[in-house]
């Protein structure tokens, strides 16, 4: 089943690309700030004198705030529009990054990461909504994958640039200097961003208070496509997120005996693989919607197989070729998670897109938060047994796959019904 054009679609074009690019620049900076701890985990442990469990609390709290904000953010985007929400997001994550730079204690650093997570939470759903307002629906999968790709470029910046700054100019200068990027994208949003093109204004939503909120959430959740999207996002995203956000560098250095430089190159490989696979997945899904589930489940299976081979390798360290293959496959996790939105998007009308995307986006971050915590606890409990700690990945993958298989037929049947109904409506629209 290929994507179809919908009456009243926005035209896209250069103006759309420029406005969308402004919004994506905010997400790009948010990802730099979000993943900055991934290259500073060992430094943070030394700076704040904390163990593995306490170190994982940084990322867990950040993701807890992020995941908890997703439905409120979706509602805010549906009601207030993209520009206001992105403006608030840029202010919050910039303040959080600055606070982290100057935090003298573990408690203040935690508060700063929570503030950063709150601002970060406001960005991605806004960018998805911006893309759906400025580009035709048939471009949706590709536009969403490009957004994810640009976000991964932010991860690349934190891996390559921020890591060098951290070890060159020190903690405070590196984090405070990076916060300047937040001020730049805030100015761009205020000056250039528009919620929608001329002639494509959404229907005004009357203020209905708590009843409106309940209806939006309930109607989105009733759609099996929304729930399937959540579980696809849950199952595919977290292995790479956990690896890049916190535990990848310590695993490669302490468990695999690599230098920081080589470990950093492998983290970079994850990001580069993500960017390449994102382009491929976006093209495939845009042309063949039937490929969505095979791509998602294939990514989960490949990730599980490579993790099992790495953790069960009989020698003291896994060989470099196996680590390279593992990191290459982990790069497919981000693009596969974007497929979740391609189940939620056609299942919901335009006025619920933000809410449905927020529900979907919770999935991967809940899984990441759970796994980050489990790995930290298991490392402390087992005396740094990395193989046992990373086995938590398989538990969450098994849970997610079971839910995907349970929901897939209902979601596909409902999507076919909506597609047939939209075609009937198109035929009966007077010329």
JSON list of N, CA and C in Angstrom, two decimals, residues 379-416:
[
{"chain": "A", "resi": 379, "resn": "UNK", "atom": "N", "xyz": [24.54, -3.38, 37.52]},
{"chain": "A", "resi": 379, "resn": "UNK", "atom": "CA", "xyz": [26.00, -3.19, 37.60]},
{"chain": "A", "resi": 379, "resn": "UNK", "atom": "C", "xyz": [26.45, -3.10, 39.05]},
{"chain": "A", "resi": 380, "resn": "UNK", "atom": "N", "xyz": [25.73, -2.32, 39.83]},
{"chain": "A", "resi": 380, "resn": "UNK", "atom": "CA", "xyz": [26.09, -2.19, 41.25]},
{"chain": "A", "resi": 380, "resn": "UNK", "atom": "C", "xyz": [25.88, -3.50, 42.01]},
{"chain": "A", "resi": 381, "resn": "UNK", "atom": "N", "xyz": [24.81, -4.22, 41.66]},
{"chain": "A", "resi": 381, "resn": "UNK", "atom": "CA", "xyz": [24.47, -5.44, 42.40]},
{"chain": "A", "resi": 381, "resn": "UNK", "atom": "C", "xyz": [25.39, -6.60, 42.05]},
{"chain": "A", "resi": 382, "resn": "UNK", "atom": "N", "xyz": [25.96, -6.60, 40.84]},
{"chain": "A", "resi": 382, "resn": "UNK", "atom": "CA", "xyz": [26.76, -7.75, 40.38]},
{"chain": "A", "resi": 382, "resn": "UNK", "atom": "C", "xyz": [28.25, -7.45, 40.33]},
{"chain": "A", "resi": 383, "resn": "UNK", "atom": "N", "xyz": [28.66, -6.29, 40.82]},
{"chain": "A", "resi": 383, "resn": "UNK", "atom": "CA", "xyz": [30.08, -5.95, 40.74]},
{"chain": "A", "resi": 383, "resn": "UNK", "atom": "C", "xyz": [30.53, -5.70, 39.31]},
{"chain": "A", "resi": 384, "resn": "UNK", "atom": "N", "xyz": [29.73, -4.95, 38.56]},
{"chain": "A", "resi": 384, "resn": "UNK", "atom": "CA", "xyz": [30.04, -4.57, 37.18]},
{"chain": "A", "resi": 384, "resn": "UNK", "atom": "C", "xyz": [30.08, -5.77, 36.23]},
{"chain": "A", "resi": 385, "resn": "UNK", "atom": "N", "xyz": [29.08, -6.63, 36.32]},
{"chain": "A", "resi": 385, "resn": "UNK", "atom": "CA", "xyz": [28.91, -7.70, 35.34]},
{"chain": "A", "resi": 385, "resn": "UNK", "atom": "C", "xyz": [28.11, -7.13, 34.17]},
{"chain": "A", "resi": 386, "resn": "UNK", "atom": "N", "xyz": [28.83, -6.68, 33.14]},
{"chain": "A", "resi": 386, "resn": "UNK", "atom": "CA", "xyz": [28.19, -5.98, 32.03]},
{"chain": "A", "resi": 386, "resn": "UNK", "atom": "C", "xyz": [27.27, -6.90, 31.23]},
{"chain": "A", "resi": 387, "resn": "UNK", "atom": "N", "xyz": [27.64, -8.16, 31.08]},
{"chain": "A", "resi": 387, "resn": "UNK", "atom": "CA", "xyz": [26.80, -9.08, 30.30]},
{"chain": "A", "resi": 387, "resn": "UNK", "atom": "C", "xyz": [25.44, -9.26, 30.95]},
{"chain": "A", "resi": 388, "resn": "UNK", "atom": "N", "xyz": [25.41, -9.44, 32.25]},
{"chain": "A", "resi": 388, "resn": "UNK", "atom": "CA", "xyz": [24.14, -9.59, 32.94]},
{"chain": "A", "resi": 388, "resn": "UNK", "atom": "C", "xyz": [23.35, -8.28, 32.92]},
{"chain": "A", "resi": 389, "resn": "UNK", "atom": "N", "xyz": [24.03, -7.17, 33.12]},
{"chain": "A", "resi": 389, "resn": "UNK", "atom": "CA", "xyz": [23.34, -5.87, 33.15]},
{"chain": "A", "resi": 389, "resn": "UNK", "atom": "C", "xyz": [22.67, -5.56, 31.82]},
{"chain": "A", "resi": 390, "resn": "UNK", "atom": "N", "xyz": [23.37, -5.80, 30.72]},
{"chain": "A", "resi": 390, "resn": "UNK", "atom": "CA", "xyz": [22.81, -5.49, 29.41]},
{"chain": "A", "resi": 390, "resn": "UNK", "atom": "C", "xyz": [21.78, -6.51, 28.95]},
{"chain": "A", "resi": 391, "resn": "UNK", "atom": "N", "xyz": [21.65, -7.62, 29.66]},
{"chain": "A", "resi": 391, "resn": "UNK", "atom": "CA", "xyz": [20.59, -8.58, 29.32]},
{"chain": "A", "resi": 391, "resn": "UNK", "atom": "C", "xyz": [19.20, -8.01, 29.55]},
{"chain": "A", "resi": 392, "resn": "UNK", "atom": "N", "xyz": [19.11, -6.91, 30.29]},
{"chain": "A", "resi": 392, "resn": "UNK", "atom": "CA", "xyz": [17.81, -6.23, 30.46]},
{"chain": "A", "resi": 392, "resn": "UNK", "atom": "C", "xyz": [17.21, -5.82, 29.12]},
{"chain": "A", "resi": 393, "resn": "UNK", "atom": "N", "xyz": [18.06, -5.62, 28.12]},
{"chain": "A", "resi": 393, "resn": "UNK", "atom": "CA", "xyz": [17.58, -5.25, 26.79]},
{"chain": "A", "resi": 393, "resn": "UNK", "atom": "C", "xyz": [16.62, -6.29, 26.25]},
{"chain": "A", "resi": 394, "resn": "UNK", "atom": "N", "xyz": [16.94, -7.57, 26.44]},
{"chain": "A", "resi": 394, "resn": "UNK", "atom": "CA", "xyz": [16.13, -8.63, 25.85]},
{"chain": "A", "resi": 394, "resn": "UNK", "atom": "C", "xyz": [14.74, -8.71, 26.48]},
{"chain": "A", "resi": 395, "resn": "UNK", "atom": "N", "xyz": [14.64, -8.40, 27.75]},
{"chain": "A", "resi": 395, "resn": "UNK", "atom": "CA", "xyz": [13.35, -8.46, 28.44]},
{"chain": "A", "resi": 395, "resn": "UNK", "atom": "C", "xyz": [12.38, -7.45, 27.84]},
{"chain": "A", "resi": 396, "resn": "UNK", "atom": "N", "xyz": [12.85, -6.22, 27.65]},
{"chain": "A", "resi": 396, "resn": "UNK", "atom": "CA", "xyz": [11.97, -5.19, 27.10]},
{"chain": "A", "resi": 396, "resn": "UNK", "atom": "C", "xyz": [11.67, -5.43, 25.62]},
{"chain": "A", "resi": 397, "resn": "UNK", "atom": "N", "xyz": [12.62, -5.98, 24.89]},
{"chain": "A", "resi": 397, "resn": "UNK", "atom": "CA", "xyz": [12.34, -6.31, 23.49]},
{"chain": "A", "resi": 397, "resn": "UNK", "atom": "C", "xyz": [11.26, -7.38, 23.39]},
{"chain": "A", "resi": 398, "resn": "UNK", "atom": "N", "xyz": [11.31, -8.38, 24.25]},
{"chain": "A", "resi": 398, "resn": "UNK", "atom": "CA", "xyz": [10.31, -9.45, 24.22]},
{"chain": "A", "resi": 398, "resn": "UNK", "atom": "C", "xyz": [8.92, -8.89, 24.54]},
{"chain": "A", "resi": 399, "resn": "UNK", "atom": "N", "xyz": [8.84, -8.01, 25.53]},
{"chain": "A", "resi": 399, "resn": "UNK", "atom": "CA", "xyz": [7.56, -7.38, 25.88]},
{"chain": "A", "resi": 399, "resn": "UNK", "atom": "C", "xyz": [7.01, -6.59, 24.70]},
{"chain": "A", "resi": 400, "resn": "UNK", "atom": "N", "xyz": [7.86, -5.79, 24.08]},
{"chain": "A", "resi": 400, "resn": "UNK", "atom": "CA", "xyz": [7.40, -4.96, 22.98]},
{"chain": "A", "resi": 400, "resn": "UNK", "atom": "C", "xyz": [6.94, -5.76, 21.78]},
{"chain": "A", "resi": 401, "resn": "UNK", "atom": "N", "xyz": [7.69, -6.78, 21.41]},
{"chain": "A", "resi": 401, "resn": "UNK", "atom": "CA", "xyz": [7.32, -7.60, 20.26]},
{"chain": "A", "resi": 401, "resn": "UNK", "atom": "C", "xyz": [5.98, -8.29, 20.49]},
{"chain": "A", "resi": 402, "resn": "UNK", "atom": "N", "xyz": [5.74, -8.75, 21.71]},
{"chain": "A", "resi": 402, "resn": "UNK", "atom": "CA", "xyz": [4.46, -9.41, 22.00]},
{"chain": "A", "resi": 402, "resn": "UNK", "atom": "C", "xyz": [3.29, -8.45, 21.80]},
{"chain": "A", "resi": 403, "resn": "UNK", "atom": "N", "xyz": [3.45, -7.20, 22.16]},
{"chain": "A", "resi": 403, "resn": "UNK", "atom": "CA", "xyz": [2.39, -6.22, 21.99]},
{"chain": "A", "resi": 403, "resn": "UNK", "atom": "C", "xyz": [2.21, -5.83, 20.52]},
{"chain": "A", "resi": 404, "resn": "UNK", "atom": "N", "xyz": [3.31, -5.73, 19.78]},
{"chain": "A", "resi": 404, "resn": "UNK", "atom": "CA", "xyz": [3.22, -5.42, 18.35]},
{"chain": "A", "resi": 404, "resn": "UNK", "atom": "C", "xyz": [2.44, -6.51, 17.63]},
{"chain": "A", "resi": 405, "resn": "UNK", "atom": "N", "xyz": [2.76, -7.76, 17.91]},
{"chain": "A", "resi": 405, "resn": "UNK", "atom": "CA", "xyz": [2.07, -8.87, 17.26]},
{"chain": "A", "resi": 405, "resn": "UNK", "atom": "C", "xyz": [0.60, -8.92, 17.65]},
{"chain": "A", "resi": 406, "resn": "UNK", "atom": "N", "xyz": [0.28, -8.51, 18.88]},
{"chain": "A", "resi": 406, "resn": "UNK", "atom": "CA", "xyz": [-1.11, -8.51, 19.34]},
{"chain": "A", "resi": 406, "resn": "UNK", "atom": "C", "xyz": [-1.94, -7.45, 18.63]},
{"chain": "A", "resi": 407, "resn": "UNK", "atom": "N", "xyz": [-1.34, -6.30, 18.32]},
{"chain": "A", "resi": 407, "resn": "UNK", "atom": "CA", "xyz": [-2.10, -5.16, 17.80]},
{"chain": "A", "resi": 407, "resn": "UNK", "atom": "C", "xyz": [-2.07, -5.02, 16.28]},
{"chain": "A", "resi": 408, "resn": "UNK", "atom": "N", "xyz": [-1.17, -5.71, 15.60]},
{"chain": "A", "resi": 408, "resn": "UNK", "atom": "CA", "xyz": [-0.90, -5.39, 14.21]},
{"chain": "A", "resi": 408, "resn": "UNK", "atom": "C", "xyz": [-2.11, -5.58, 13.30]},
{"chain": "A", "resi": 409, "resn": "UNK", "atom": "N", "xyz": [-2.88, -6.67, 13.48]},
{"chain": "A", "resi": 409, "resn": "UNK", "atom": "CA", "xyz": [-3.99, -6.92, 12.57]},
{"chain": "A", "resi": 409, "resn": "UNK", "atom": "C", "xyz": [-5.11, -5.90, 12.75]},
{"chain": "A", "resi": 410, "resn": "UNK", "atom": "N", "xyz": [-5.40, -5.55, 14.01]},
{"chain": "A", "resi": 410, "resn": "UNK", "atom": "CA", "xyz": [-6.44, -4.55, 14.26]},
{"chain": "A", "resi": 410, "resn": "UNK", "atom": "C", "xyz": [-6.05, -3.20, 13.66]},
{"chain": "A", "resi": 411, "resn": "UNK", "atom": "N", "xyz": [-4.80, -2.82, 13.83]},
{"chain": "A", "resi": 411, "resn": "UNK", "atom": "CA", "xyz": [-4.35, -1.53, 13.32]},
{"chain": "A", "resi": 411, "resn": "UNK", "atom": "C", "xyz": [-4.38, -1.50, 11.80]},
{"chain": "A", "resi": 412, "resn": "UNK", "atom": "N", "xyz": [-3.95, -2.57, 11.18]},
{"chain": "A", "resi": 412, "resn": "UNK", "atom": "CA", "xyz": [-3.95, -2.62, 9.72]},
{"chain": "A", "resi": 412, "resn": "UNK", "atom": "C", "xyz": [-5.36, -2.61, 9.15]},
{"chain": "A", "resi": 413, "resn": "UNK", "atom": "N", "xyz": [-6.29, -3.34, 9.80]},
{"chain": "A", "resi": 413, "resn": "UNK", "atom": "CA", "xyz": [-7.67, -3.36, 9.34]},
{"chain": "A", "resi": 413, "resn": "UNK", "atom": "C", "xyz": [-8.31, -1.96, 9.47]},
{"chain": "A", "resi": 414, "resn": "UNK", "atom": "N", "xyz": [-8.07, -1.30, 10.59]},
{"chain": "A", "resi": 414, "resn": "UNK", "atom": "CA", "xyz": [-8.62, 0.03, 10.82]},
{"chain": "A", "resi": 414, "resn": "UNK", "atom": "C", "xyz": [-8.04, 1.04, 9.83]},
{"chain": "A", "resi": 415, "resn": "UNK", "atom": "N", "xyz": [-6.75, 0.91, 9.51]},
{"chain": "A", "resi": 415, "resn": "UNK", "atom": "CA", "xyz": [-6.14, 1.83, 8.56]},
{"chain": "A", "resi": 415, "resn": "UNK", "atom": "C", "xyz": [-6.73, 1.65, 7.16]},
{"chain": "A", "resi": 416, "resn": "UNK", "atom": "N", "xyz": [-6.98, 0.40, 6.77]},
{"chain": "A", "resi": 416, "resn": "UNK", "atom": "CA", "xyz": [-7.61, 0.16, 5.47]},
{"chain": "A", "resi": 416, "resn": "UNK", "atom": "C", "xyz": [-9.00, 0.78, 5.42]}
]
